[in-house]
mmCIF file of C-alpha atoms in Angstrom:
data_model
loop_
_atom_site.group_PDB
_atom_site.id
_atom_site.type_symbol
_atom_site.label_atom_id
_atom_site.label_comp_id
_atom_site.label_asym_id
_atom_site.label_seq_id
_atom_site.Cartn_x
_atom_site.Cartn_y
_atom_site.Cartn_z
ATOM 1 C CA MET A 358 -0.089 -0.641 0.103
ATOM 2 C CA THR A 359 1.751 3.453 -1.173
ATOM 3 C CA VAL A 360 2.277 6.208 1.681
ATOM 4 C CA GLN A 361 1.346 9.694 1.348
ATOM 5 C CA LEU A 362 3.872 12.220 2.082
ATOM 6 C CA PRO A 363 2.827 15.548 4.375
ATOM 7 C CA VAL A 364 3.713 17.889 2.186
ATOM 8 C CA ALA A 365 2.312 21.312 2.459
ATOM 9 C CA LEU A 366 3.469 24.057 -0.294
ATOM 10 C CA ASP A 367 4.057 28.042 0.349
ATOM 11 C CA ARG A 368 3.662 28.878 -3.224
ATOM 12 C CA GLY A 369 4.358 32.277 -1.798
ATOM 13 C CA SER A 370 8.092 31.565 -1.565
ATOM 14 C CA ASP A 371 11.670 32.143 -2.744
ATOM 15 C CA VAL A 372 11.995 28.839 -2.733
ATOM 16 C CA PRO A 373 11.175 26.917 -5.539
ATOM 17 C CA LEU A 374 7.898 24.520 -5.514
ATOM 18 C CA TYR A 375 9.745 21.201 -7.346
ATOM 19 C CA LEU A 376 12.773 21.692 -4.147
ATOM 20 C CA GLN A 377 9.765 22.108 -1.408
ATOM 21 C CA LEU A 378 8.336 19.241 -2.531
ATOM 22 C CA SER A 379 11.623 17.087 -2.387
ATOM 23 C CA GLN A 380 12.956 18.188 1.589
ATOM 24 C CA GLN A 381 9.542 17.477 2.273
ATOM 25 C CA LEU A 382 9.510 14.167 0.916
ATOM 26 C CA LEU A 383 12.947 14.057 2.106
ATOM 27 C CA ALA A 384 11.360 14.124 5.369
ATOM 28 C CA GLY A 385 9.233 12.624 5.431
ATOM 29 C CA ILE A 386 11.479 9.298 4.746
ATOM 30 C CA GLU A 387 13.987 10.128 7.152
ATOM 31 C CA ARG A 388 11.122 9.988 9.746
ATOM 32 C CA GLY A 389 10.709 6.759 8.503
ATOM 33 C CA ASN A 390 7.386 7.106 7.449
ATOM 34 C CA VAL A 391 8.191 4.876 4.529
ATOM 35 C CA GLN A 392 9.882 2.072 4.693
ATOM 36 C CA PRO A 393 12.785 0.332 2.443
ATOM 37 C CA GLY A 394 11.221 -1.335 -0.890
ATOM 38 C CA ASP A 395 7.906 0.306 0.248
ATOM 39 C CA PRO A 396 6.124 1.821 -2.600
ATOM 40 C CA PHE A 397 6.233 6.410 -3.463
ATOM 41 C CA GLU A 398 3.854 7.490 -4.635
ATOM 42 C CA THR A 399 3.617 7.761 -8.637
ATOM 43 C CA GLU A 400 4.247 11.757 -9.763
ATOM 44 C CA ILE A 401 0.704 11.255 -11.477
ATOM 45 C CA ASP A 402 -0.654 11.122 -7.528
ATOM 46 C CA LEU A 403 1.704 13.575 -6.182
ATOM 47 C CA ALA A 404 0.899 16.346 -9.060
ATOM 48 C CA ARG A 405 -3.109 15.886 -8.318
ATOM 49 C CA ARG A 406 -2.924 15.612 -4.966
ATOM 50 C CA LEU A 407 -0.472 18.668 -4.627
ATOM 51 C CA ARG A 408 -2.099 20.413 -7.782
ATOM 52 C CA LEU A 409 1.349 20.793 -9.405
ATOM 53 C CA SER A 410 2.711 20.178 -12.373
ATOM 54 C CA ARG A 411 3.923 16.377 -13.440
ATOM 55 C CA PRO A 412 7.608 18.368 -14.800
ATOM 56 C CA THR A 413 7.910 19.520 -11.088
ATOM 57 C CA VAL A 414 7.473 16.440 -9.075
ATOM 58 C CA ARG A 415 9.792 14.512 -12.171
ATOM 59 C CA ARG A 416 12.217 17.365 -10.540
ATOM 60 C CA ALA A 417 10.953 16.722 -7.707
ATOM 61 C CA ILE A 418 11.462 12.539 -7.236
ATOM 62 C CA ALA A 419 14.635 13.026 -9.603
ATOM 63 C CA VAL A 420 16.159 14.368 -7.373
ATOM 64 C CA LEU A 421 16.485 11.330 -3.704
ATOM 65 C CA VAL A 422 16.375 9.167 -7.047
ATOM 66 C CA ASP A 423 20.177 11.170 -8.173
ATOM 67 C CA ARG A 424 21.207 10.814 -3.747
ATOM 68 C CA GLY A 425 20.140 7.715 -3.132
ATOM 69 C CA LEU A 426 16.998 7.290 -1.432
ATOM 70 C CA LEU A 427 14.314 6.298 -4.088
ATOM 71 C CA VAL A 428 15.101 4.402 -7.139
ATOM 72 C CA ARG A 429 12.780 3.547 -9.732
ATOM 73 C CA ARG A 430 12.063 0.112 -11.014
ATOM 74 C CA ARG A 431 10.635 -0.961 -14.232
ATOM 75 C CA GLY A 432 7.844 -1.667 -14.858
ATOM 76 C CA VAL A 433 6.956 -1.288 -10.816
ATOM 77 C CA GLY A 434 7.049 1.654 -10.646
ATOM 78 C CA THR A 435 9.310 3.877 -8.325
ATOM 79 C CA VAL A 436 10.213 2.159 -4.587
ATOM 80 C CA VAL A 437 11.628 3.342 -0.798
ATOM 81 C CA ALA A 438 15.695 2.640 -1.352
ATOM 82 C CA THR A 439 17.090 0.024 0.936
ATOM 83 C CA GLY A 440 19.617 2.402 1.803
ATOM 84 C CA GLY A 441 22.539 0.559 0.790
ATOM 85 C CA VAL A 442 23.427 -3.472 1.840
ATOM 86 C CA GLN A 443 26.969 -3.093 2.783
ATOM 87 C CA GLN A 444 29.017 -5.916 2.868
ATOM 88 C CA HIS A 445 31.302 -7.099 5.082
ATOM 89 C CA ALA A 446 34.608 -9.076 4.756
ATOM 90 C CA GLU A 447 33.717 -12.248 6.270
ATOM 91 C CA LEU A 448 31.789 -15.883 6.294
ATOM 92 C CA ASN A 449 27.724 -14.411 5.770
ATOM 93 C CA SER A 450 25.095 -15.403 3.117
ATOM 94 C CA LEU A 451 23.766 -12.168 2.485
ATOM 95 C CA TYR A 452 19.544 -13.748 4.003
ATOM 96 C CA ASP A 453 21.843 -13.392 7.459
ATOM 97 C CA ASP A 454 23.259 -10.226 6.452
ATOM 98 C CA LEU A 455 19.350 -8.461 5.662
ATOM 99 C CA SER A 456 18.284 -10.373 8.192
ATOM 100 C CA ALA A 457 21.295 -8.375 10.985
ATOM 101 C CA GLU A 458 20.298 -5.689 9.824
ATOM 102 C CA ARG A 459 16.083 -6.182 10.438
ATOM 103 C CA ARG A 460 15.548 -6.116 6.314
ATOM 104 C CA SER A 461 13.078 -8.612 6.454
ATOM 105 C CA PRO A 462 14.604 -10.900 3.486
ATOM 106 C CA ARG A 463 11.868 -12.390 0.714
ATOM 107 C CA THR A 464 13.251 -14.793 -1.247
ATOM 108 C CA GLU A 465 11.371 -16.284 -4.743
ATOM 109 C CA LEU A 466 12.275 -19.054 -6.370
ATOM 110 C CA LEU A 467 13.258 -19.305 -9.412
ATOM 111 C CA GLU A 468 14.649 -23.228 -10.593
ATOM 112 C CA LEU A 469 15.905 -25.895 -8.129
ATOM 113 C CA ASP A 470 17.001 -28.173 -9.829
ATOM 114 C CA THR A 471 19.541 -31.943 -9.271
ATOM 115 C CA SER A 472 20.212 -32.706 -12.644
ATOM 116 C CA THR A 473 22.444 -29.547 -13.718
ATOM 117 C CA VAL A 474 25.620 -29.439 -15.170
ATOM 118 C CA CYS A 475 27.855 -26.722 -14.635
ATOM 119 C CA PRO A 476 31.925 -26.950 -16.083
ATOM 120 C CA ARG A 477 33.161 -24.578 -14.337
ATOM 121 C CA ALA A 478 31.122 -25.361 -10.833
ATOM 122 C CA ALA A 479 32.086 -28.908 -11.461
ATOM 123 C CA THR A 480 35.144 -28.356 -11.391
ATOM 124 C CA GLU A 481 35.194 -26.114 -8.542
ATOM 125 C CA LEU A 482 33.305 -27.952 -6.302
ATOM 126 C CA GLY A 483 36.552 -31.526 -7.533
ATOM 127 C CA LEU A 484 34.358 -32.856 -9.738
ATOM 128 C CA PRO A 485 34.330 -33.716 -13.541
ATOM 129 C CA PRO A 486 32.939 -31.403 -15.679
ATOM 130 C CA ARG A 487 29.824 -32.202 -17.065
ATOM 131 C CA THR A 488 28.627 -33.837 -13.947
ATOM 132 C CA ARG A 489 24.355 -32.673 -12.460
ATOM 133 C CA LEU A 490 24.985 -30.624 -10.308
ATOM 134 C CA VAL A 491 22.141 -29.801 -7.736
ATOM 135 C CA HIS A 492 21.285 -25.962 -8.944
ATOM 136 C CA VAL A 493 18.936 -23.565 -7.235
ATOM 137 C CA ALA A 494 18.164 -19.817 -8.211
ATOM 138 C CA ARG A 495 16.828 -17.278 -5.983
ATOM 139 C CA LEU A 496 15.837 -13.358 -6.397
ATOM 140 C CA ARG A 497 16.300 -12.470 -3.528
ATOM 141 C CA TYR A 498 14.529 -8.438 -2.133
ATOM 142 C CA VAL A 499 14.311 -5.697 0.588
ATOM 143 C CA GLY A 500 10.341 -5.198 0.449
ATOM 144 C CA ALA A 501 9.754 -5.321 -2.790
ATOM 145 C CA LEU A 502 13.116 -3.897 -3.889
ATOM 146 C CA PRO A 503 14.788 -6.448 -5.697
ATOM 147 C CA LEU A 504 18.185 -7.195 -4.712
ATOM 148 C CA ALA A 505 20.717 -10.150 -6.116
ATOM 149 C CA ILE A 506 20.739 -12.841 -7.968
ATOM 150 C CA LEU A 507 21.822 -15.854 -6.403
ATOM 151 C CA GLU A 508 22.654 -18.680 -8.346
ATOM 152 C CA ASN A 509 24.328 -21.634 -5.895
ATOM 153 C CA TRP A 510 26.108 -25.124 -6.625
ATOM 154 C CA LEU A 511 26.453 -28.403 -4.468
ATOM 155 C CA PRO A 512 27.423 -32.220 -5.216
ATOM 156 C CA PRO A 513 25.058 -34.305 -6.316
ATOM 157 C CA ASP A 514 25.299 -36.480 -3.446
ATOM 158 C CA THR A 515 25.005 -33.353 -0.833
ATOM 159 C CA PRO A 516 23.751 -33.960 2.551
ATOM 160 C CA ALA A 517 22.081 -30.984 1.999
ATOM 161 C CA LEU A 518 19.623 -32.123 -1.407
ATOM 162 C CA VAL A 519 17.083 -33.011 1.496
ATOM 163 C CA GLY A 520 16.484 -30.484 2.938
ATOM 164 C CA LEU A 521 16.353 -28.229 -0.852
ATOM 165 C CA ALA A 522 12.692 -27.800 -0.473
ATOM 166 C CA PRO A 523 10.979 -25.019 -1.582
ATOM 167 C CA ALA A 524 9.375 -23.448 0.881
ATOM 168 C CA ARG A 525 12.621 -23.874 3.215
ATOM 169 C CA LEU A 526 14.911 -22.062 0.537
ATOM 170 C CA GLU A 527 12.513 -19.329 -0.117
ATOM 171 C CA ARG A 528 11.662 -18.824 4.153
ATOM 172 C CA GLU A 529 15.984 -19.237 4.969
ATOM 173 C CA GLY A 530 19.403 -17.732 3.029
ATOM 174 C CA MET A 531 21.796 -21.448 2.303
ATOM 175 C CA TYR A 532 24.253 -20.996 5.053
ATOM 176 C CA ALA A 533 21.323 -22.076 7.977
ATOM 177 C CA ILE A 534 19.892 -24.587 5.627
ATOM 178 C CA LEU A 535 23.449 -26.615 5.194
ATOM 179 C CA ARG A 536 24.482 -25.679 8.972
ATOM 180 C CA ALA A 537 21.691 -28.073 9.973
ATOM 181 C CA HIS A 538 22.982 -31.035 7.576
ATOM 182 C CA GLY A 539 26.250 -31.736 9.104
ATOM 183 C CA LEU A 540 27.549 -28.924 6.504
ATOM 184 C CA ALA A 541 29.514 -25.971 8.498
ATOM 185 C CA PRO A 542 31.052 -22.583 5.866
ATOM 186 C CA ARG A 543 34.630 -22.236 8.017
ATOM 187 C CA THR A 544 36.161 -20.895 5.111
ATOM 188 C CA ALA A 545 35.438 -18.706 1.411
ATOM 189 C CA GLN A 546 37.191 -17.480 -1.304
ATOM 190 C CA GLN A 547 35.399 -14.894 -3.468
ATOM 191 C CA THR A 548 35.928 -12.512 -6.605
ATOM 192 C CA PHE A 549 34.405 -9.807 -7.222
ATOM 193 C CA GLY A 550 34.242 -7.980 -10.117
ATOM 194 C CA ALA A 551 31.690 -5.998 -12.206
ATOM 195 C CA ARG A 552 30.110 -5.657 -15.397
ATOM 196 C CA ASN A 553 27.065 -4.389 -18.041
ATOM 197 C CA ALA A 554 23.674 -7.171 -16.734
ATOM 198 C CA THR A 555 21.876 -9.407 -19.168
ATOM 199 C CA GLY A 556 18.455 -9.296 -20.210
ATOM 200 C CA ALA A 557 17.361 -11.012 -18.304
ATOM 201 C CA GLU A 558 19.514 -9.835 -15.191
ATOM 202 C CA ARG A 559 18.435 -6.848 -16.671
ATOM 203 C CA ARG A 560 14.283 -8.227 -16.158
ATOM 204 C CA LEU A 561 15.107 -9.820 -13.195
ATOM 205 C CA LEU A 562 16.068 -6.384 -11.875
ATOM 206 C CA GLY A 563 14.806 -4.044 -12.439
ATOM 207 C CA LEU A 564 17.760 -2.099 -13.870
ATOM 208 C CA THR A 565 18.926 -0.429 -17.208
ATOM 209 C CA ARG A 566 21.051 -0.321 -19.538
ATOM 210 C CA ALA A 567 23.571 2.045 -17.647
ATOM 211 C CA ASP A 568 22.676 -0.040 -13.700
ATOM 212 C CA PRO A 569 25.817 -1.423 -12.604
ATOM 213 C CA LEU A 570 26.175 -5.237 -10.930
ATOM 214 C CA LEU A 571 28.368 -6.745 -8.749
ATOM 215 C CA THR A 572 29.614 -9.503 -8.866
ATOM 216 C CA MET A 573 30.817 -12.642 -6.966
ATOM 217 C CA TRP A 574 31.745 -15.829 -7.326
ATOM 218 C CA ARG A 575 32.131 -17.835 -4.115
ATOM 219 C CA SER A 576 33.752 -21.192 -2.265
ATOM 220 C CA ALA A 577 32.556 -22.274 0.560
ATOM 221 C CA PHE A 578 34.301 -24.978 2.578
ATOM 222 C CA ASP A 579 34.424 -26.117 6.764
ATOM 223 C CA ALA A 580 36.798 -26.848 8.729
ATOM 224 C CA ALA A 581 38.748 -29.960 6.558
ATOM 225 C CA GLY A 582 39.299 -27.681 4.122
ATOM 226 C CA ARG A 583 36.525 -29.628 1.541
ATOM 227 C CA ILE A 584 34.390 -27.456 -0.869
ATOM 228 C CA ILE A 585 30.142 -27.726 -0.187
ATOM 229 C CA GLU A 586 29.116 -25.260 -2.290
ATOM 230 C CA CYS A 587 29.839 -23.035 -4.697
ATOM 231 C CA GLY A 588 27.995 -19.459 -6.291
ATOM 232 C CA ASP A 589 27.384 -17.127 -8.408
ATOM 233 C CA HIS A 590 25.413 -13.324 -6.823
ATOM 234 C CA ARG A 591 24.703 -11.483 -9.090
ATOM 235 C CA TYR A 592 23.996 -7.424 -6.773
ATOM 236 C CA ARG A 593 22.921 -4.309 -7.967
ATOM 237 C CA GLY A 594 25.049 -1.820 -8.622
ATOM 238 C CA ASP A 595 23.505 1.038 -6.515
ATOM 239 C CA GLN A 596 22.149 -1.360 -3.401
ATOM 240 C CA TYR A 597 25.009 -3.427 -2.488
ATOM 241 C CA SER A 598 28.139 -2.261 -1.322
ATOM 242 C CA ILE A 599 31.850 -4.232 0.337
ATOM 243 C CA SER A 600 33.722 -3.159 2.889
ATOM 244 C CA VAL A 601 37.769 -4.875 3.811
ATOM 245 C CA ARG A 602 39.580 -3.993 6.458
ATOM 246 C CA VAL A 603 43.017 -4.248 5.037
ATOM 247 C CA ALA A 604 46.565 -4.502 7.553
ATOM 248 C CA LEU A 605 50.361 -3.319 6.086
ATOM 249 C CA ASP A 606 53.126 -5.437 7.215
ATOM 250 C CA ASP A 607 55.637 -3.537 8.708
#
């Protein structure tokens, strides 16, 4: 449900109407009157409610989009931004990170297959390239905002297979399921990159051709150094960042 933020415009002021509007919408967002992922009032509705021209409203909203407070989604409209998800250099799942920040993550299962061939994943798992793997693909949301496409591959004999039920994959993180079946990730090798999104990725994440896509390939290992799973994760570059602490030798 769209929340109407309170706005009181002074049409006799020297401050431009678009700037008054953007400042008052900003104040409503900062007060928490709307939550991350909530749909934002449309330009048409705002213009009609406040008796403003659409160009004035569009300019005000553009100010908030440029500041990262609102995000435009093709086919959906404008939603309140999540405020950015920052991943630290620790072994956590995205679900764990979002839950810890009380962001109320939501997951849509895109695919669950036990006979997928992925030569790169199979090689990473120490198996012949044509081995049929367990493949899980999910779309992770914060509210109404799609944040990441998560693909994971596991060996065909993984003990976690019995726990990979669709309903469970949509309400729990992958690492929580792995731990529940005796597979405790202890270390991981993560490789980050950036590239243009494909057409399918743009449709799932609501991106334009100009929007950045952050990528991460992760291989997770147990305490004995045995690989448990590997994943190819793609994140909205405007909503995700990575924080790494480094130290210099004396």
